[in-house]
Short mmCIF file of C-alpha atoms in Angstrom, two decimals:
data_model
loop_
_atom_site.label_atom_id
_atom_site.label_comp_id
_atom_site.label_asym_id
_atom_site.label_seq_id
_atom_site.Cartn_x
_atom_site.Cartn_y
_atom_site.Cartn_z
CA MET A 1 19.12 -11.08 22.57
CA THR A 2 18.05 -10.57 18.98
CA THR A 3 15.70 -8.13 17.24
CA VAL A 4 14.30 -9.66 14.05
CA TYR A 5 13.21 -7.35 11.22
CA TYR A 6 11.42 -8.24 7.99
CA ALA A 7 11.21 -6.31 4.69
CA SER A 8 10.02 -7.23 1.21
CA THR A 9 10.65 -3.96 -0.69
CA LEU A 10 13.30 -1.26 -0.72
CA PHE A 11 10.63 1.29 0.20
CA GLY A 12 9.77 -0.83 3.23
CA ALA A 13 13.46 -1.17 4.12
CA MET A 14 13.86 2.63 3.90
CA THR A 15 10.87 3.11 6.21
CA LEU A 16 12.35 0.59 8.60
CA ALA A 17 15.75 2.31 8.49
CA ALA A 18 14.12 5.68 9.23
CA ALA A 19 12.37 4.22 12.27
CA MET A 20 15.67 2.73 13.45
CA ASP A 21 17.47 6.06 12.97
CA ASP A 22 14.71 7.78 14.96
CA GLY A 23 15.42 5.53 17.92
CA ARG A 24 12.17 3.56 17.78
CA PHE A 25 13.98 0.29 18.54
CA THR A 26 15.92 0.17 21.77
CA GLY A 27 17.25 -3.38 21.66
CA SER A 28 21.01 -3.60 22.24
CA GLY A 29 21.51 -7.11 20.89
CA GLU A 30 21.94 -8.52 17.40
CA ARG A 31 19.84 -7.07 14.55
CA LEU A 32 18.74 -9.68 12.02
CA LEU A 33 16.94 -8.72 8.80
CA ILE A 34 14.83 -11.26 6.94
CA VAL A 35 14.19 -10.25 3.31
CA ALA A 36 11.62 -11.78 0.99
CA ASN A 37 10.83 -11.35 -2.69
CA ASN A 38 7.08 -11.79 -3.22
CA SER A 39 6.97 -11.09 -6.96
CA ALA A 40 5.19 -13.58 -9.21
CA ILE A 41 8.50 -15.07 -10.40
CA PRO A 42 11.05 -14.21 -7.69
CA GLU A 43 13.79 -16.19 -9.44
CA VAL A 44 14.04 -13.48 -12.12
CA ALA A 45 13.51 -10.51 -9.78
CA THR A 46 16.18 -8.65 -7.82
CA PRO A 47 16.18 -9.43 -4.07
CA VAL A 48 15.71 -6.44 -1.77
CA ASP A 49 19.22 -6.62 -0.37
CA GLN A 50 20.69 -6.58 -3.90
CA THR A 51 18.75 -3.58 -5.23
CA PRO A 52 20.57 -0.32 -6.01
CA GLY A 53 20.84 1.81 -2.92
CA PHE A 54 20.42 -0.91 -0.30
CA ALA A 55 24.14 -0.79 0.45
CA VAL A 56 23.67 2.36 2.57
CA LEU A 57 21.07 0.54 4.67
CA ARG A 58 23.05 -2.67 5.16
CA GLU A 59 25.19 -1.37 8.01
CA ARG A 60 22.12 -1.08 10.22
CA PHE A 61 21.89 -4.87 10.41
CA ASP A 62 24.30 -7.47 11.74
CA ARG A 63 22.97 -10.28 9.53
CA ILE A 64 20.67 -10.60 6.52
CA VAL A 65 18.93 -13.83 5.51
CA SER A 66 16.70 -14.63 2.55
CA TRP A 67 13.28 -16.10 3.29
CA ASN A 68 13.06 -17.24 -0.35
CA GLU A 69 16.23 -19.31 -0.02
CA LEU A 70 15.11 -20.67 3.32
CA ILE A 71 11.81 -22.11 2.04
CA ALA A 72 12.82 -22.78 -1.60
CA PRO A 73 11.36 -24.01 -3.88
CA LEU A 74 8.11 -22.83 -2.24
CA HIS A 75 6.82 -19.30 -2.91
CA PRO A 76 6.83 -16.86 0.06
CA ALA A 77 3.36 -15.54 -0.75
CA ASP A 78 1.86 -19.04 -0.80
CA TRP A 79 3.60 -21.12 1.83
CA LYS A 80 2.54 -21.27 5.46
CA ALA A 81 3.14 -23.85 8.12
CA ARG A 82 0.39 -26.30 8.98
CA VAL A 83 -0.71 -26.20 12.60
CA ILE A 84 0.74 -29.63 13.32
CA GLU A 85 4.13 -28.52 11.94
CA VAL A 86 4.49 -25.26 13.88
CA PRO A 87 6.33 -26.60 17.00
CA MET A 88 8.86 -28.47 14.88
CA LEU A 89 9.38 -25.63 12.37
CA GLU A 90 9.69 -23.11 15.19
CA ARG A 91 12.64 -25.04 16.63
CA LEU A 92 14.20 -25.60 13.21
CA LEU A 93 13.93 -21.90 12.30
CA ALA A 94 15.41 -20.80 15.63
CA SER A 95 18.29 -23.21 15.19
CA HIS A 96 18.94 -22.34 11.55
CA LEU A 97 18.88 -18.59 12.20
CA ARG A 98 20.73 -18.87 15.52
CA LEU A 99 18.04 -16.76 17.18
CA GLY A 100 18.42 -17.45 20.88
CA ASN A 101 16.11 -15.07 22.79
CA VAL A 102 14.15 -12.79 20.44
CA GLU A 103 13.63 -9.38 22.00
CA GLU A 104 11.25 -8.01 19.34
CA LEU A 105 9.83 -9.00 15.95
CA VAL A 106 9.30 -6.15 13.46
CA LEU A 107 7.04 -6.92 10.49
CA GLU A 108 5.29 -5.30 7.55
CA SER A 109 2.00 -6.53 6.00
CA ILE A 110 1.18 -8.55 9.11
CA ALA A 111 -2.16 -9.86 7.79
CA VAL A 112 -0.65 -11.80 4.87
CA THR A 113 2.16 -14.23 4.18
CA PRO A 114 5.07 -14.33 4.63
CA ALA A 115 4.90 -11.86 7.55
CA ARG A 116 2.03 -13.75 9.16
CA THR A 117 3.92 -17.02 8.72
CA ILE A 118 7.05 -15.57 10.32
CA ALA A 119 4.99 -14.26 13.25
CA GLY A 120 3.60 -17.74 13.78
CA LEU A 121 7.05 -19.33 13.81
CA ILE A 122 8.93 -16.74 15.88
CA ARG A 123 6.79 -16.67 19.01
CA ASP A 124 6.93 -15.54 22.62
CA CYS A 125 8.08 -12.01 21.79
CA PRO A 126 6.34 -8.65 21.21
CA ILE A 127 5.59 -7.56 17.64
CA THR A 128 5.93 -4.12 16.08
CA VAL A 129 4.17 -3.59 12.78
CA TYR A 130 5.42 -0.91 10.41
CA ALA A 131 3.21 0.23 7.56
CA ASP A 132 4.75 1.33 4.28
CA GLY A 133 1.88 2.81 2.31
CA LEU A 134 -1.62 4.19 2.03
CA MET A 135 -3.06 0.80 3.02
CA SER A 136 -2.30 1.68 6.64
CA TYR A 137 -5.32 4.00 6.55
CA GLY A 138 -7.61 1.08 5.71
CA PRO A 139 -8.86 -1.70 8.00
CA THR A 140 -6.87 -4.86 8.65
CA ARG A 141 -7.21 -7.08 5.60
CA ASP A 142 -7.84 -10.40 7.35
CA PRO A 143 -8.53 -11.36 10.97
CA LEU A 144 -5.44 -12.26 12.96
CA PRO A 145 -5.23 -15.20 15.36
CA ALA A 146 -5.14 -14.26 19.04
CA GLU A 147 -1.61 -15.59 19.45
CA ILE A 148 -0.46 -12.92 16.99
CA PHE A 149 -2.65 -9.85 17.64
CA ARG A 150 -2.15 -10.07 21.42
CA ARG A 151 1.59 -9.62 20.87
CA ILE A 152 1.33 -6.50 18.67
CA THR A 153 2.35 -3.48 20.73
CA ARG A 154 2.41 -0.64 18.17
CA LEU A 155 2.03 0.44 14.56
CA LEU A 156 4.72 2.66 13.03
CA HIS A 157 3.77 4.51 9.85
CA LEU A 158 4.70 7.43 7.66
CA ASP A 159 2.42 10.45 7.97
CA LEU A 160 1.38 10.28 4.32
CA VAL A 161 -1.92 12.13 4.81
CA PRO A 162 -1.49 14.60 7.67
CA GLY A 163 -4.39 14.51 10.10
CA LEU A 164 -5.68 11.12 8.97
CA GLN A 165 -5.45 8.29 11.49
CA PRO A 166 -4.74 4.68 10.41
CA LEU A 167 -7.49 2.08 10.76
CA LEU A 168 -4.97 -0.74 10.43
CA LEU A 169 -4.99 -2.86 13.62
CA SER A 170 -7.27 -0.38 15.37
CA GLU A 171 -9.78 -3.15 16.14
CA TYR A 172 -7.10 -4.68 18.38
CA GLY A 173 -6.42 -1.44 20.24
CA VAL A 174 -2.93 -1.08 18.74
CA ALA A 175 -1.53 2.43 19.16
CA ALA A 176 -0.21 4.15 16.03
CA ALA A 177 2.86 6.40 15.91
CA THR A 178 4.39 8.28 12.98
CA VAL A 179 7.95 8.06 11.70
CA PRO A 180 9.19 11.65 11.21
CA ALA A 181 9.24 12.80 7.59
CA GLU A 182 12.65 14.43 7.97
CA THR A 183 14.19 11.15 9.15
CA PHE A 184 12.66 9.27 6.22
CA LEU A 185 13.85 11.93 3.75
CA HIS A 186 17.37 11.67 5.13
CA VAL A 187 17.33 7.94 4.38
CA VAL A 188 15.93 8.63 0.89
CA ASP A 189 18.78 11.08 0.22
CA LEU A 190 21.35 8.49 1.27
CA VAL A 191 19.82 5.89 -1.06
CA ALA A 192 19.56 8.44 -3.90
CA GLN A 193 23.27 9.23 -3.65
CA SER A 194 24.19 5.61 -4.29
CA ALA A 195 21.45 4.81 -6.83
CA PRO A 196 22.18 4.70 -10.58
CA ASP A 197 22.11 8.01 -12.44
CA MET A 198 18.75 8.82 -13.99
CA LEU A 199 17.96 10.86 -17.08
CA ALA A 200 16.30 14.21 -16.41
CA ALA A 201 12.54 14.59 -16.86
CA ASP A 202 10.12 17.37 -15.95
CA ALA A 203 7.14 15.10 -15.18
CA MET A 204 6.70 11.54 -13.96
CA ILE A 205 4.13 8.77 -14.33
CA LEU A 206 3.86 6.21 -11.54
CA GLY A 207 2.92 2.77 -12.80
CA GLN A 208 1.20 0.09 -10.75
CA TYR A 209 0.30 -3.52 -11.47
CA LEU A 210 -3.46 -3.21 -11.69
CA SER A 211 -3.95 -5.83 -14.40
CA ALA A 212 -1.81 -8.35 -12.49
CA LEU A 213 -4.20 -7.88 -9.55
CA ASP A 214 -7.19 -8.29 -11.87
CA LEU A 215 -8.39 -4.78 -11.05
CA LEU A 216 -8.20 -3.78 -14.71
CA THR A 217 -7.55 -5.61 -17.95
CA ALA A 218 -4.11 -5.26 -19.49
CA GLN A 219 -5.61 -3.08 -22.23
CA GLU A 220 -7.35 -0.83 -19.71
CA GLU A 221 -4.16 -0.36 -17.73
CA ALA A 222 -2.27 0.49 -20.91
CA GLU A 223 -4.97 3.03 -21.77
CA LEU A 224 -4.69 4.50 -18.26
CA HIS A 225 -0.96 5.05 -18.77
CA THR A 226 -1.58 6.54 -22.21
CA GLY A 227 -4.22 8.88 -20.77
CA LEU A 228 -1.72 10.07 -18.16
CA LEU A 229 0.91 10.62 -20.85
CA ARG A 230 -1.45 12.58 -23.10
CA GLY A 231 -2.55 14.71 -20.17
CA LEU A 232 1.05 15.58 -19.29
CA VAL A 233 1.86 16.40 -22.91
CA ALA A 234 -1.22 18.63 -23.11
CA LEU A 235 0.10 20.48 -20.06
CA GLY A 236 3.31 21.23 -21.95
CA HIS A 237 5.68 18.58 -20.59
CA SER A 238 8.18 17.44 -23.23
CA THR A 239 10.14 14.85 -21.25
CA VAL A 240 8.30 12.35 -19.07
CA ALA A 241 9.76 9.69 -16.79
CA PHE A 242 7.89 6.42 -16.31
CA LYS A 243 8.41 4.60 -13.02
CA PRO A 244 7.05 1.06 -13.47
CA HIS A 245 6.03 -0.93 -10.42
CA PRO A 246 8.64 -3.56 -9.46
CA ALA A 247 5.99 -6.30 -9.75
CA ALA A 248 4.78 -5.19 -13.19
CA GLY A 249 5.99 -6.77 -16.40
CA ARG A 250 7.74 -5.06 -19.29
CA ARG A 251 4.70 -4.95 -21.56
CA HIS A 252 3.34 -1.66 -20.18
CA THR A 253 6.70 0.05 -20.63
CA GLN A 254 6.88 -1.10 -24.24
CA LEU A 255 3.38 0.15 -24.98
CA LEU A 256 4.02 3.49 -23.32
CA ARG A 257 7.21 3.95 -25.36
CA GLN A 258 5.16 3.54 -28.51
CA ALA A 259 2.53 5.98 -27.24
CA ALA A 260 5.27 8.51 -26.46
CA GLU A 261 6.59 8.23 -30.02
CA ASP A 262 3.09 8.77 -31.37
CA VAL A 263 2.63 12.06 -29.48
CA GLY A 264 6.23 13.22 -29.96
CA VAL A 265 7.34 13.27 -26.33
CA ARG A 266 10.58 11.93 -24.89
CA LEU A 267 10.02 9.07 -22.46
CA VAL A 268 12.68 7.91 -19.99
CA VAL A 269 12.19 4.82 -17.85
CA ALA A 270 13.38 4.59 -14.26
CA GLY A 271 14.58 1.24 -12.99
CA GLY A 272 11.81 -0.88 -11.49
CA ASP A 273 13.95 -1.53 -8.40
CA VAL A 274 14.43 2.18 -7.68
CA PRO A 275 11.74 3.50 -5.29
CA ALA A 276 9.66 6.39 -6.56
CA GLU A 277 10.88 8.53 -3.65
CA VAL A 278 14.48 8.15 -4.83
CA CYS A 279 13.35 9.34 -8.27
CA PHE A 280 11.67 12.37 -6.68
CA ALA A 281 14.86 13.24 -4.80
CA ALA A 282 17.05 12.85 -7.88
CA LEU A 283 14.80 14.32 -10.59
CA ARG A 284 12.61 16.83 -8.75
CA PRO A 285 9.86 16.61 -11.40
CA ARG A 286 7.38 19.48 -11.73
CA LEU A 287 4.40 17.10 -11.68
CA VAL A 288 3.84 13.48 -10.65
CA ALA A 289 0.80 11.63 -12.00
CA GLY A 290 -0.61 8.17 -11.39
CA CYS A 291 -3.69 6.26 -10.30
CA PHE A 292 -3.60 5.69 -6.53
CA SER A 293 0.06 4.88 -5.85
CA THR A 294 1.49 5.66 -2.42
CA GLY A 295 4.12 7.61 -4.34
CA LEU A 296 1.52 10.30 -5.05
CA ALA A 297 1.19 10.87 -1.29
CA THR A 298 4.94 10.95 -0.64
CA ALA A 299 5.52 13.28 -3.60
CA SER A 300 2.90 15.71 -2.29
CA SER A 301 3.40 15.50 1.48
CA PHE A 302 7.16 14.92 1.73
CA PHE A 303 8.61 16.57 -1.39
CA GLY A 304 6.05 19.31 -2.06
CA ILE A 305 5.66 18.19 -5.69
CA PRO A 306 2.26 18.80 -7.38
CA VAL A 307 0.45 15.53 -8.13
CA ALA A 308 -2.55 14.37 -10.14
CA THR A 309 -4.59 11.19 -10.46
CA HIS A 310 -6.26 9.48 -13.40
CA GLY A 311 -8.45 6.39 -13.54
CA THR A 312 -9.45 6.19 -9.88
CA ASP A 313 -13.15 6.23 -10.78
CA LEU A 314 -12.71 3.12 -12.91
CA VAL A 315 -10.71 1.34 -10.21
CA LEU A 316 -13.30 2.16 -7.54
CA GLU A 317 -15.97 0.72 -9.79
CA ARG A 318 -14.02 -2.47 -10.51
CA LEU A 319 -12.69 -3.30 -7.04
CA LYS A 320 -14.03 -6.65 -5.85
CA PRO A 321 -14.87 -7.70 -3.24
CA TYR A 322 -15.83 -4.48 -1.49
CA GLU A 323 -13.33 -5.23 1.28
CA ASN A 324 -10.44 -5.29 -1.22
CA SER A 325 -7.52 -3.66 0.62
CA ASN A 326 -6.84 -1.32 -2.31
CA ARG A 327 -10.18 0.43 -1.74
CA VAL A 328 -9.03 2.91 0.89
CA PRO A 329 -5.86 3.96 -1.03
CA ALA A 330 -7.98 4.46 -4.17
CA THR A 331 -10.59 6.39 -2.16
CA ILE A 332 -7.97 8.68 -0.62
CA ALA A 333 -6.36 9.44 -4.00
CA ASP A 334 -9.72 10.06 -5.65
CA ALA A 335 -11.15 12.27 -2.90
CA LEU A 336 -8.01 14.23 -2.04
CA LEU A 337 -5.89 14.77 -5.16
CA PRO A 338 -6.45 16.75 -8.38
CA ARG A 339 -7.63 14.76 -11.39
CA LEU A 340 -5.84 14.89 -14.73
CA GLY A 341 -7.77 14.45 -17.97
CA PRO A 342 -6.22 13.34 -21.29
CA SER A 343 -6.79 16.86 -22.61
CA GLY A 344 -4.58 18.29 -19.87
CA VAL A 345 -7.40 19.68 -17.75
CA LEU A 346 -6.72 19.51 -14.02
CA SER A 347 -9.80 19.50 -11.82
CA ASP A 348 -10.12 19.42 -8.05
CA PRO A 349 -12.37 16.77 -6.48
CA THR A 350 -15.45 17.83 -4.55
CA ALA A 351 -14.44 18.79 -1.03
CA VAL A 352 -15.16 16.10 1.55
CA ASP A 353 -14.26 15.37 5.15
CA LEU A 354 -11.61 12.79 4.32
CA GLY A 355 -11.50 11.34 7.81
CA GLU A 356 -15.26 10.76 7.88
CA LEU A 357 -15.19 9.27 4.37
CA VAL A 358 -12.35 6.87 5.14
CA ARG A 359 -13.98 5.74 8.38
CA ALA A 360 -17.29 5.15 6.59
CA VAL A 361 -15.63 3.17 3.80
CA GLY A 362 -13.54 1.28 6.35
CA TYR A 363 -16.62 0.33 8.34
CA CYS A 364 -18.41 -0.93 5.21
CA MET A 365 -15.32 -2.98 4.37
CA GLN A 366 -15.04 -4.64 7.79
CA PRO A 367 -18.23 -3.96 9.78
CA GLU A 368 -17.76 -6.88 12.19
CA ASN A 369 -14.27 -5.72 13.13
CA LEU A 370 -15.07 -2.00 13.43
CA PRO A 371 -18.51 -1.80 15.13
CA GLY A 372 -17.58 1.46 16.83
CA LEU A 373 -17.61 3.24 13.47
CA ARG A 374 -21.18 2.28 12.57
CA SER A 375 -22.95 5.42 13.78
CA SER A 376 -20.53 7.81 12.07
CA ALA A 377 -20.61 5.72 8.89
CA ALA A 378 -24.41 5.74 8.89
CA ALA A 379 -24.47 9.51 9.33
CA TYR A 380 -22.00 10.03 6.49
CA VAL A 381 -23.85 7.78 4.05
CA GLU A 382 -27.22 9.35 4.96
CA ARG A 383 -25.83 12.81 4.22
CA HIS A 384 -23.88 12.00 1.05
CA GLY A 385 -25.58 8.94 -0.42
CA SER A 386 -23.92 5.94 -2.05
CA ALA A 387 -22.43 7.67 -5.08
CA ARG A 388 -18.81 6.92 -6.06
CA TYR A 389 -17.41 5.40 -2.85
CA PHE A 390 -20.10 2.94 -1.81
CA LYS A 391 -21.93 0.06 -3.47
CA LYS A 392 -25.67 -0.12 -2.88
CA GLN A 393 -25.48 -3.89 -2.48
CA ARG A 394 -22.82 -3.48 0.20
CA LEU A 395 -24.77 -0.80 2.01
CA GLU A 396 -27.83 -3.07 1.98
CA ALA A 397 -25.75 -5.92 3.40
CA VAL A 398 -24.54 -3.79 6.34
CA GLY A 399 -27.90 -2.06 6.82
CA LEU A 400 -26.76 1.44 5.86
CA LEU A 401 -28.54 2.07 2.57
CA PRO A 402 -30.08 5.57 2.81
CA ALA A 403 -33.86 5.64 3.00
CA ALA A 404 -34.10 7.60 -0.27
CA GLU A 405 -32.25 4.83 -2.11
CA ARG A 406 -34.10 1.82 -0.75
CA PRO A 407 -36.11 -0.20 -3.27
CA GLY A 408 -39.63 1.09 -3.61
CA THR A 409 -38.94 4.36 -1.78
CA LEU A 410 -39.28 6.52 -4.89
CA ALA A 411 -42.51 4.80 -5.89
CA LYS A 412 -43.94 5.39 -2.41
CA ILE A 413 -43.05 9.07 -2.61
CA ARG A 414 -44.75 9.39 -5.99
CA ARG A 415 -47.91 7.71 -4.68
CA ARG A 416 -48.02 10.05 -1.72
CA LEU A 417 -47.62 13.07 -3.98
CA ALA A 418 -50.38 11.80 -6.26
CA ARG A 419 -52.74 11.38 -3.32
CA ALA A 420 -51.88 14.83 -2.03
CA LEU A 421 -52.71 16.37 -5.40
#
């Protein structure tokens, strides 16, 4: 018997290791890990199993295979088997990987390739999905075929926002369970002990790859980083660490170095392959700032480090289409975390019921998949209106635009008032 695991990032591998250490997988047979590098140019990126710190996780697996090498020269994020090829490729994959009987398949990012492709080629076994970020609180990105969703037995996730329940896979009735924070932190400490030494810094900026996803222009993302830097300097921080996203290019780091020289602050750059959580454990910064990175949630909930956001309003405005899977992470960061201005002013967002907000946004993103949330979403939008988190066009499309905001409503009210006078 074999349990097959899949991971595409070191953060995901750490989450997986924490779940294994917590006894969430009871299989007694062979443990096979499939790793994939989904970066734009994987040939020049470091594979997960070769990143600093992975060595302490390796012993949990009997074998490790590279999905990139298996399907080369095709890209993992693009390739999927055609329906007519599935029976043949299923046999070839089982033979090549020496699978035998698969007891369980454990996947991240089930709605997209390569996880969805792997699920379609390793069949006739139950599937566990583990979520490695704030996206678990949003609805499932794309519909899953019945032969996949009927096999999913559970969702394992980190409790990044205590009290908030994931919407991911909820339309299929999949039960969600949390991986204990203390178990995850133990894994982080192990990885941190073997990771490269990092220069000390009293604040940290978490980079993302917003321009690569066409959420912002390259210039706007550079200005977002500069705004974060200026805000931290205004708060009195003299040494700032920048943690670029592994999928981001070097351009943003170069621009931020120049901005740091201009304002007279020392900037240190953490390795792109080192997870933000390892940086938190090693550096213990006094403040972590970013846009809507999952690292903001882990810094706050797991490490007790103060955090701040910047630029979420712009991202929420630019996200297209409305069902973009980054919408819920951006909404959570914007509605929950303090906001940092370039002048160093920290302001708290207006208090909201985060659970109600996320469910309302989630329904508007995927109304056909989450019909049970319609009444609560309608009530929330009627009370709070469409400002900030909803698009009027989207609310019109799903039939939830508040009466006061419907076209012609204001004119009707004025006419009634005129007649009454």
